[in-house]
Amino acid sequence: MAAGVAAWLPFARAAAIGWMPVANCPMPLAPADKNKRQDELIILNVSGRRFQTWRTTLERYPDTLLGSTEKEFFFNEDTKEYFFDRDPEVFRCVLNFYRTGKLHYPRYECISAYDDELAFYGILPEIIGDCCYEEYKDRKRENAERLMDDNDSENNQESMPSLSFRQTMWRAFENPHTSTLALVFYYVTGFFIAVSVITNVVETVPCGTVPGSKELPCGERYSVAFFCLDTACVMIFTVEYLLRLFAPPSRYRFIRSVMSIIDVVAIMPYYIGLVMTDNEDVSGAFVTLRVFRVFRIFKFSRHSQGLRILGYTLKSCASELGFLLFSLTMAIIIFATVMFYAEKGSSASKFTSIPASFWYTIVTMTTLGYGDMVPKTIAGKIFGSICSLSGVLVIALPVPVIVSNFSRIYHQNQRADKRRAQKKARLARIRVAKTGSSNAYLHSKRNGLLNEALELTGTPEDEHMGKTTSLIESQHHHLLHCLEKTTNHEFIDEQMFEQNCMESSMQNYPSTRSPSLSSHPGLTTTCCSRRSKKTTHLPNSNLPATRLRSMQELSTIHIQGSEQPSLTTSRSSLNLKADDGLRPNCKTSQITTAIISIPTPPALTPEGESRPPPASPGPNTNIPSIASNVVKVSAL
Amino acid sequence: MGAVMGTFSSLQTKQRRPSKDKIEDELEMTIVCHRPEGLEQLEAQTNFTKRELQVLYRGFKNECPSGVVNEETFKQIYAQFFPHGDASTYAHYLFNAFDTTQTGSVKFEDFVTALSILLRGTVHEKLRWTFNLYDINKDGYINKEEMIDIVKAIYDMMGKYTYPVLKEDTPRQHVDVFFQKMDKNKDGIVTLDEFLESCQEDDNIMRSLQLFQNVM
């Protein structure tokens, strides 16, 4: 519950008087205010700067240092004040959190110092208000990256003999500066990539004439030499690829990565060529395959950080570039169509079709103007000039505007995405807080009931159960309890509600079946069947018997209300699964009988006798969860 | 020509003036602030001690720095206490009960007066306040529709996940039970006297009215 709102709890409770005439049942007793102290000022001395506040202000958040009894450790008897040897600047923010309920992050503060202070005072940073949350997260992320970088460089320098051979190899591949061998490997592969690319290029240069034949490209003249070079390069690349294939921790992911695909594409043509040399028909295709050898140049991106960044930039601007391309395409199609129809009339026109006019349009719009296609008609010339003028506008002018615009929109989108993610996170936090408070109520109900059940047997085990809830919390829970009494319905959590829905839809089991359960008198507990109203007689009769047996296990009972619904997923498996859970106590023959379900704790309300006794027959048929919980444990 | 210019200018000034007023209006709305009467006066008017009034005012001012609560804030504050369901309808009726002067905002005096009745008032006063709460249109009578609205608002606060499952006509049934008890002459409406009489006959109600004695 928010801090300031806790101050309005008296008002909410007073307003509850409005329900009283409507309610049919008596209300539960209010929690007693044991220590009704007058509100007093307390002095907090933080490194010499004195802060003063009301005691109740600090008690709004009982699970922090200042709100709990932990601050008594810092109480100075001589000066009658609480002394903290911490930063007073950050303490200002912390104290404002107690006052206003909102935690702010000052921008000038170092993030790790701030985190340390928050940890000291027991405040979770997640509750930083939305106004400062983005800044906080950004700084936190930067800090984390810095720490990671530091760690990485640390790791690189220290030797790690415990790594396996495979792991060392992977590290060597990813980061050539780790060892000399890796560096050598790195440079060797780089050299061979360069050699391979240069070979491909030089192959096609005409190499001077061999006497008696026409001019040949070098590739054909010194074909053996070039072939040897190519073989050497491909062998090196193959070995490298195989080594890279062996090393990574996740081979599947490595195979799918871009670099490995480039590697494969770079060396495949050679092997395909080896296989296919004798077949003349496919030599044309083989020649085409050689084009792919140029992809070896992309292998350089492993060696060049800049190339990688360029590739990443293009990938991230893909949508903007796509839009640019799309608008260009539109303009090209428009102008090509216009030019085609304009030039249709002239004879010997090169504009034979619209696709043929595309070439003209592109050349004109990019202001290249090769001159291989020129319009001859007047209309064609007019439209051609419009085309070239608009080309300047379409391409040259907006590109910087678009680029800067899209960069701005891109960042805005990032921020919008961030804000959306933060909004989701914020709503999730609010939801968690809400369910936390509603769950807190349900938990305290179960705890309270267990406490009362404990008191039935009169053992001083009350220390085990339930944590001490603050006075405000107990008053709030009392208020919710009054609401339950007014409306004669109870709060339950979502899973139980769905179970109930399932049950009520399957209410075909007649109540006549339940007497068959009562035919097993030997059972201390029976499988549960739940009708619309429960009896409260059973627990009192059963509890003492089972309670004595399981006294020591009580402290280990976890209220498994939330676990149990997982047992009951489908109707058909309902009986079986419930049997699994309560096997020692239920006879499996009861599968045919009434609905087995896990009842909710609130059934056990010793004070709730005002609820009319249910119509179900026999006390043996019903069992509240407390007993069933106990039963589960005592089944040992 | 001059006449045309003259009419133009007058038109423009006419248009300009309302917009200036609008700005001033906006300024007024944002800086509306209310200070309560003195502590002694409030102490005389209510059943609280000075200290209690101090604590109350500090909490009030903390949540509403401007000194008045409007309905939205009221609903938000009340909804915080009932995370399971929707408390806005009941908060609306509560707001109308607190806002005795029907101004649309609750000042600290109204707040404290109502709290004084609820926490420190006599049984008679409490019942009268409750009657006023139920009487939505403030005509002095509670009819069935008003009661159904109130009870439905109370049930709304329970939310969806209840045991047993809330059915459509549960509020109506509840109201029927209520009317059976309260409506003595069975004329379909409950007057203040009938209400007071029936409540004073019911021990449960009497006991529960004393429940929040020690809230402050």
CSV table of N, CA and C in Angstrom, one decimal, chain A residues 466-583:
chain,number,residue,atom,x,y,z
A,466,GLY,N,3.2,-17.5,10.6
A,466,GLY,CA,3.0,-16.2,10.1
A,466,GLY,C,3.9,-15.1,10.6
A,467,LYS,N,4.3,-14.2,9.7
A,467,LYS,CA,5.2,-13.2,10.2
A,467,LYS,C,4.3,-12.1,10.8
A,468,THR,N,4.9,-11.3,11.7
A,468,THR,CA,4.1,-10.3,12.4
A,468,THR,C,3.8,-9.2,11.4
A,469,THR,N,2.5,-9.1,11.1
A,469,THR,CA,2.1,-8.0,10.2
A,469,THR,C,2.0,-6.7,11.0
A,470,SER,N,2.2,-5.6,10.3
A,470,SER,CA,2.2,-4.4,10.9
A,470,SER,C,0.8,-4.0,11.3
A,471,LEU,N,0.6,-3.0,12.2
A,471,LEU,CA,-0.7,-2.7,12.6
A,471,LEU,C,-1.6,-2.2,11.4
A,472,ILE,N,-0.9,-1.4,10.6
A,472,ILE,CA,-1.7,-0.9,9.4
A,472,ILE,C,-2.2,-2.1,8.6
A,473,GLU,N,-1.3,-3.1,8.4
A,473,GLU,CA,-1.7,-4.2,7.6
A,473,GLU,C,-2.9,-5.0,8.2
A,474,SER,N,-2.8,-5.1,9.5
A,474,SER,CA,-3.9,-5.9,10.2
A,474,SER,C,-5.2,-5.1,10.2
A,475,GLN,N,-5.1,-3.8,10.2
A,475,GLN,CA,-6.3,-3.0,10.2
A,475,GLN,C,-6.9,-3.1,8.8
A,476,HIS,N,-6.0,-3.1,7.8
A,476,HIS,CA,-6.5,-3.2,6.4
A,476,HIS,C,-7.1,-4.5,6.2
A,477,HIS,N,-6.5,-5.6,6.7
A,477,HIS,CA,-7.1,-6.9,6.5
A,477,HIS,C,-8.5,-7.0,7.3
A,478,HIS,N,-8.5,-6.3,8.4
A,478,HIS,CA,-9.8,-6.3,9.1
A,478,HIS,C,-10.9,-5.7,8.3
A,479,LEU,N,-10.5,-4.6,7.6
A,479,LEU,CA,-11.5,-3.9,6.7
A,479,LEU,C,-12.0,-4.8,5.6
A,480,LEU,N,-11.0,-5.6,5.0
A,480,LEU,CA,-11.4,-6.5,3.9
A,480,LEU,C,-12.3,-7.6,4.5
A,481,HIS,N,-12.0,-8.0,5.7
A,481,HIS,CA,-12.8,-9.1,6.3
A,481,HIS,C,-14.2,-8.6,6.5
A,482,CYS,N,-14.3,-7.3,7.0
A,482,CYS,CA,-15.7,-6.8,7.2
A,482,CYS,C,-16.5,-6.8,5.8
A,483,LEU,N,-15.8,-6.4,4.8
A,483,LEU,CA,-16.4,-6.4,3.5
A,483,LEU,C,-16.9,-7.8,3.1
A,484,GLU,N,-16.1,-8.8,3.4
A,484,GLU,CA,-16.5,-10.2,3.1
A,484,GLU,C,-17.8,-10.5,3.9
A,485,LYS,N,-17.8,-10.1,5.2
A,485,LYS,CA,-18.9,-10.4,6.0
A,485,LYS,C,-20.2,-9.7,5.5
A,486,THR,N,-20.0,-8.5,5.0
A,486,THR,CA,-21.2,-7.8,4.6
A,486,THR,C,-21.8,-8.4,3.4
A,487,THR,N,-21.0,-8.9,2.5
A,487,THR,CA,-21.5,-9.5,1.3
A,487,THR,C,-21.7,-11.0,1.3
A,488,ASN,N,-21.2,-11.6,2.4
A,488,ASN,CA,-21.4,-13.0,2.5
A,488,ASN,C,-20.6,-13.8,1.5
A,489,HIS,N,-19.6,-13.2,0.9
A,489,HIS,CA,-18.8,-13.9,0.0
A,489,HIS,C,-17.3,-13.7,0.4
A,490,GLU,N,-16.5,-14.6,-0.1
A,490,GLU,CA,-15.1,-14.5,0.4
A,490,GLU,C,-14.2,-14.2,-0.8
A,491,PHE,N,-13.0,-13.6,-0.5
A,491,PHE,CA,-12.0,-13.4,-1.5
A,491,PHE,C,-11.2,-14.7,-1.6
A,492,ILE,N,-11.1,-15.1,-2.9
A,492,ILE,CA,-10.1,-16.3,-3.1
A,492,ILE,C,-9.3,-15.9,-4.3
A,493,ASP,N,-8.2,-16.7,-4.5
A,493,ASP,CA,-7.3,-16.3,-5.6
A,493,ASP,C,-7.8,-17.0,-6.9
A,494,GLU,N,-7.2,-16.6,-7.9
A,494,GLU,CA,-7.7,-16.9,-9.3
A,494,GLU,C,-7.8,-18.4,-9.5
A,495,GLN,N,-6.8,-19.1,-9.1
A,495,GLN,CA,-6.9,-20.6,-9.4
A,495,GLN,C,-8.0,-21.3,-8.8
A,496,MET,N,-8.3,-20.9,-7.5
A,496,MET,CA,-9.4,-21.5,-6.8
A,496,MET,C,-10.7,-21.2,-7.5
A,497,PHE,N,-10.8,-19.9,-7.9
A,497,PHE,CA,-12.0,-19.5,-8.5
A,497,PHE,C,-12.3,-20.3,-9.8
A,498,GLU,N,-11.2,-20.6,-10.5
A,498,GLU,CA,-11.5,-21.4,-11.7
A,498,GLU,C,-11.9,-22.8,-11.4
A,499,GLN,N,-11.3,-23.3,-10.3
A,499,GLN,CA,-11.7,-24.6,-9.9
A,499,GLN,C,-13.2,-24.6,-9.6
A,500,ASN,N,-13.6,-23.6,-8.8
A,500,ASN,CA,-15.0,-23.5,-8.4
A,500,ASN,C,-15.9,-23.5,-9.7
A,501,CYS,N,-15.4,-22.7,-10.7
A,501,CYS,CA,-16.3,-22.7,-11.9
A,501,CYS,C,-16.4,-24.0,-12.5
A,502,MET,N,-15.3,-24.8,-12.5
A,502,MET,CA,-15.3,-26.1,-13.1
A,502,MET,C,-16.3,-26.9,-12.3
A,503,GLU,N,-16.2,-26.8,-11.0
A,503,GLU,CA,-17.0,-27.7,-10.2
A,503,GLU,C,-18.5,-27.4,-10.4
A,504,SER,N,-18.8,-26.1,-10.3
A,504,SER,CA,-20.2,-25.7,-10.4
A,504,SER,C,-20.8,-26.1,-11.8
A,505,SER,N,-19.9,-26.2,-12.8
A,505,SER,CA,-20.5,-26.7,-14.1
A,505,SER,C,-20.6,-28.1,-14.1
A,506,MET,N,-20.1,-28.8,-13.1
A,506,MET,CA,-20.2,-30.3,-13.1
A,506,MET,C,-21.0,-30.8,-11.9
A,507,GLN,N,-22.0,-30.0,-11.6
A,507,GLN,CA,-22.7,-30.3,-10.4
A,507,GLN,C,-23.8,-31.4,-10.6
A,508,ASN,N,-23.4,-32.4,-11.5
A,508,ASN,CA,-24.4,-33.5,-11.7
A,508,ASN,C,-24.2,-34.6,-10.7
A,509,TYR,N,-23.1,-34.5,-9.9
A,509,TYR,CA,-23.0,-35.5,-8.9
A,509,TYR,C,-24.1,-35.3,-7.8
A,510,PRO,N,-25.0,-36.1,-7.7
A,510,PRO,CA,-26.1,-35.9,-6.7
A,510,PRO,C,-25.5,-36.0,-5.3
A,511,SER,N,-26.2,-35.4,-4.4
A,511,SER,CA,-25.7,-35.4,-3.1
A,511,SER,C,-25.9,-36.8,-2.4
A,512,THR,N,-26.7,-37.6,-3.1
A,512,THR,CA,-26.9,-38.9,-2.5
A,512,THR,C,-25.6,-39.8,-2.6
A,513,ARG,N,-24.7,-39.4,-3.4
A,513,ARG,CA,-23.5,-40.2,-3.5
A,513,ARG,C,-22.6,-40.1,-2.2
A,514,SER,N,-22.7,-38.9,-1.6
A,514,SER,CA,-21.8,-38.7,-0.5
A,514,SER,C,-22.0,-39.6,0.7
A,515,PRO,N,-23.2,-40.1,0.9
A,515,PRO,CA,-23.3,-41.1,2.1
A,515,PRO,C,-22.3,-42.2,1.9
A,516,SER,N,-22.0,-42.5,0.6
A,516,SER,CA,-21.1,-43.7,0.5
A,516,SER,C,-19.8,-43.4,1.1
A,517,LEU,N,-19.4,-42.1,1.2
A,517,LEU,CA,-18.2,-41.8,1.9
A,517,LEU,C,-18.3,-42.0,3.4
A,518,SER,N,-19.4,-41.7,3.9
A,518,SER,CA,-19.6,-41.9,5.3
A,518,SER,C,-19.6,-43.3,5.7
A,519,SER,N,-19.6,-44.2,4.7
A,519,SER,CA,-19.5,-45.6,5.0
A,519,SER,C,-18.1,-46.0,5.4
A,520,HIS,N,-17.2,-45.1,5.3
A,520,HIS,CA,-15.8,-45.5,5.7
A,520,HIS,C,-15.5,-44.8,7.0
A,521,PRO,N,-16.0,-45.3,8.0
A,521,PRO,CA,-15.8,-44.6,9.3
A,521,PRO,C,-14.4,-44.6,9.8
A,522,GLY,N,-13.6,-45.6,9.3
A,522,GLY,CA,-12.3,-45.7,9.8
A,522,GLY,C,-11.4,-44.6,9.4
A,523,LEU,N,-11.7,-43.9,8.4
A,523,LEU,CA,-10.9,-42.9,7.9
A,523,LEU,C,-10.9,-41.7,8.9
A,524,THR,N,-9.7,-41.2,9.2
A,524,THR,CA,-9.7,-40.0,10.0
A,524,THR,C,-10.0,-38.8,9.1
A,525,THR,N,-9.6,-38.9,7.8
A,525,THR,CA,-10.0,-37.9,6.9
A,525,THR,C,-10.4,-38.5,5.6
A,526,THR,N,-11.2,-37.8,4.9
A,526,THR,CA,-11.7,-38.3,3.7
A,526,THR,C,-11.3,-37.4,2.5
A,527,CYS,N,-11.5,-37.9,1.4
A,527,CYS,CA,-11.3,-37.0,0.2
A,527,CYS,C,-12.3,-36.0,0.3
A,528,CYS,N,-12.0,-34.9,-0.3
A,528,CYS,CA,-12.8,-33.8,-0.1
A,528,CYS,C,-13.9,-33.6,-1.2
A,529,SER,N,-15.0,-33.2,-0.8
A,529,SER,CA,-16.0,-32.9,-1.8
A,529,SER,C,-16.6,-31.6,-1.3
A,530,ARG,N,-16.8,-30.7,-2.2
A,530,ARG,CA,-17.2,-29.4,-1.7
A,530,ARG,C,-18.5,-29.0,-2.2
A,531,ARG,N,-19.4,-28.6,-1.3
A,531,ARG,CA,-20.7,-28.1,-1.7
A,531,ARG,C,-20.6,-26.6,-1.7
A,532,SER,N,-21.8,-26.0,-1.8
A,532,SER,CA,-21.7,-24.5,-1.9
A,532,SER,C,-21.4,-23.9,-0.5
A,533,LYS,N,-21.9,-24.5,0.5
A,533,LYS,CA,-21.5,-24.0,1.9
A,533,LYS,C,-20.9,-25.1,2.6
A,534,LYS,N,-20.0,-24.8,3.5
A,534,LYS,CA,-19.3,-25.8,4.2
A,534,LYS,C,-19.7,-25.9,5.6
A,535,THR,N,-19.5,-27.0,6.2
A,535,THR,CA,-19.7,-27.1,7.6
A,535,THR,C,-18.5,-26.7,8.4
A,536,THR,N,-18.7,-26.2,9.5
A,536,THR,CA,-17.5,-25.9,10.3
A,536,THR,C,-17.3,-26.9,11.5
A,537,HIS,N,-18.2,-27.9,11.5
A,537,HIS,CA,-18.0,-28.8,12.6
A,537,HIS,C,-16.8,-29.7,12.4
A,538,LEU,N,-16.6,-30.2,11.2
A,538,LEU,CA,-15.6,-31.2,11.0
A,538,LEU,C,-14.2,-30.8,11.5
A,539,PRO,N,-13.8,-29.6,11.1
A,539,PRO,CA,-12.4,-29.4,11.5
A,539,PRO,C,-12.1,-29.5,13.0
A,540,ASN,N,-13.0,-29.0,13.8
A,540,ASN,CA,-12.8,-29.1,15.2
A,540,ASN,C,-12.7,-30.5,15.7
A,541,SER,N,-13.5,-31.4,15.0
A,541,SER,CA,-13.4,-32.8,15.5
A,541,SER,C,-12.2,-33.4,15.0
A,542,ASN,N,-11.7,-33.1,13.8
A,542,ASN,CA,-10.6,-33.8,13.3
A,542,ASN,C,-9.3,-33.3,13.7
A,543,LEU,N,-9.3,-32.0,13.9
A,543,LEU,CA,-8.0,-31.4,14.1
A,543,LEU,C,-7.2,-31.9,15.3
A,544,PRO,N,-7.8,-32.1,16.4
A,544,PRO,CA,-7.0,-32.5,17.5
A,544,PRO,C,-6.3,-33.9,17.2
A,545,ALA,N,-7.0,-34.8,16.6
A,545,ALA,CA,-6.4,-36.1,16.3
A,545,ALA,C,-5.2,-35.9,15.5
A,546,THR,N,-5.4,-35.2,14.4
A,546,THR,CA,-4.2,-35.2,13.4
A,546,THR,C,-3.2,-34.2,13.9
A,547,ARG,N,-3.7,-33.2,14.7
A,547,ARG,CA,-2.8,-32.1,15.1
A,547,ARG,C,-1.7,-32.7,16.0
A,548,LEU,N,-2.1,-33.5,16.9
A,548,LEU,CA,-1.1,-34.0,17.9
A,548,LEU,C,0.0,-34.8,17.2
A,549,ARG,N,-0.4,-35.5,16.1
A,549,ARG,CA,0.6,-36.3,15.4
A,549,ARG,C,1.6,-35.5,14.7
A,550,SER,N,1.1,-34.4,14.2
A,550,SER,CA,1.9,-33.6,13.2
A,550,SER,C,2.4,-32.3,13.8
A,551,MET,N,2.6,-32.3,15.1
A,551,MET,CA,2.9,-31.0,15.7
A,551,MET,C,4.3,-30.5,15.2
A,552,GLN,N,5.2,-31.4,15.2
A,552,GLN,CA,6.5,-30.9,14.8
A,552,GLN,C,6.6,-30.6,13.3
A,553,GLU,N,5.7,-31.1,12.5
A,553,GLU,CA,5.7,-30.8,11.1
A,553,GLU,C,5.0,-29.6,10.8
A,554,LEU,N,4.3,-29.0,11.8
A,554,LEU,CA,3.5,-27.8,11.5
A,554,LEU,C,4.4,-26.7,11.0
A,555,SER,N,5.6,-26.6,11.6
A,555,SER,CA,6.4,-25.5,11.3
A,555,SER,C,6.9,-25.6,9.8
A,556,THR,N,6.8,-26.8,9.2
A,556,THR,CA,7.2,-26.9,7.9
A,556,THR,C,6.1,-26.9,6.9
A,557,ILE,N,4.9,-26.7,7.4
A,557,ILE,CA,3.7,-26.6,6.5
A,557,ILE,C,3.9,-25.4,5.7
A,558,HIS,N,3.9,-25.6,4.4
A,558,HIS,CA,3.8,-24.4,3.6
A,558,HIS,C,2.4,-24.4,3.1
A,559,ILE,N,1.7,-23.3,3.2
A,559,ILE,CA,0.4,-23.2,2.8
A,559,ILE,C,0.4,-23.4,1.3
A,560,GLN,N,-0.1,-24.6,0.9
A,560,GLN,CA,0.1,-25.0,-0.5
A,560,GLN,C,-1.1,-24.7,-1.3
A,561,GLY,N,-1.9,-23.7,-0.9
A,561,GLY,CA,-3.1,-23.4,-1.6
A,561,GLY,C,-2.8,-23.2,-3.1
A,562,SER,N,-1.7,-22.6,-3.4
A,562,SER,CA,-1.4,-22.3,-4.8
A,562,SER,C,-0.9,-23.5,-5.5
A,563,GLU,N,-0.2,-24.4,-4.8
A,563,GLU,CA,0.3,-25.5,-5.5
A,563,GLU,C,-0.7,-26.5,-5.8
A,564,GLN,N,-1.7,-26.6,-5.0
A,564,GLN,CA,-2.7,-27.7,-5.1
A,564,GLN,C,-3.5,-27.6,-6.4
A,565,PRO,N,-3.9,-26.5,-6.8
A,565,PRO,CA,-4.6,-26.4,-8.1
A,565,PRO,C,-3.9,-27.1,-9.2
A,566,SER,N,-2.6,-27.2,-9.2
A,566,SER,CA,-1.9,-27.8,-10.3
A,566,SER,C,-2.2,-29.3,-10.3
A,567,LEU,N,-2.8,-29.8,-9.2
A,567,LEU,CA,-3.1,-31.2,-9.3
A,567,LEU,C,-4.3,-31.4,-10.1
A,568,THR,N,-5.2,-30.4,-10.1
A,568,THR,CA,-6.5,-30.7,-10.7
A,568,THR,C,-6.6,-30.0,-12.0
A,569,THR,N,-6.2,-30.6,-13.1
A,569,THR,CA,-6.2,-29.9,-14.4
A,569,THR,C,-7.4,-30.3,-15.2
A,570,SER,N,-7.6,-31.6,-15.3
A,570,SER,CA,-8.8,-32.0,-16.1
A,570,SER,C,-9.7,-32.8,-15.3
A,571,ARG,N,-10.9,-32.8,-15.7
A,571,ARG,CA,-11.9,-33.6,-14.9
A,571,ARG,C,-11.6,-35.0,-14.8
A,572,SER,N,-11.1,-35.6,-15.9
A,572,SER,CA,-10.9,-37.1,-15.9
A,572,SER,C,-9.7,-37.4,-15.0
A,573,SER,N,-8.7,-36.5,-15.1
A,573,SER,CA,-7.5,-36.8,-14.3
A,573,SER,C,-7.7,-36.3,-12.9
A,574,LEU,N,-8.8,-35.6,-12.6
A,574,LEU,CA,-9.0,-35.0,-11.3
A,574,LEU,C,-8.9,-36.0,-10.2
A,575,ASN,N,-9.6,-37.1,-10.4
A,575,ASN,CA,-9.6,-38.0,-9.3
A,575,ASN,C,-8.3,-38.7,-9.1
A,576,LEU,N,-7.7,-39.0,-10.2
A,576,LEU,CA,-6.4,-39.7,-10.1
A,576,LEU,C,-5.4,-38.8,-9.4
A,577,LYS,N,-5.3,-37.6,-9.9
A,577,LYS,CA,-4.3,-36.7,-9.3
A,577,LYS,C,-4.6,-36.4,-7.9
A,578,ALA,N,-5.8,-36.2,-7.6
A,578,ALA,CA,-6.1,-35.9,-6.2
A,578,ALA,C,-5.7,-37.1,-5.3
A,579,ASP,N,-5.9,-38.2,-5.9
A,579,ASP,CA,-5.5,-39.4,-5.2
A,579,ASP,C,-4.0,-39.5,-4.9
A,580,ASP,N,-3.3,-39.0,-6.0
A,580,ASP,CA,-1.8,-39.0,-5.8
A,580,ASP,C,-1.4,-38.2,-4.6
A,581,GLY,N,-2.1,-37.0,-4.5
A,581,GLY,CA,-1.7,-36.1,-3.5
A,581,GLY,C,-2.1,-36.6,-2.1
A,582,LEU,N,-3.3,-37.3,-2.0
A,582,LEU,CA,-3.8,-37.6,-0.7
A,582,LEU,C,-3.8,-39.1,-0.6
A,583,ARG,N,-3.0,-39.8,-1.3
A,583,ARG,CA,-3.0,-41.2,-1.3
A,583,ARG,C,-3.2,-41.9,0.0
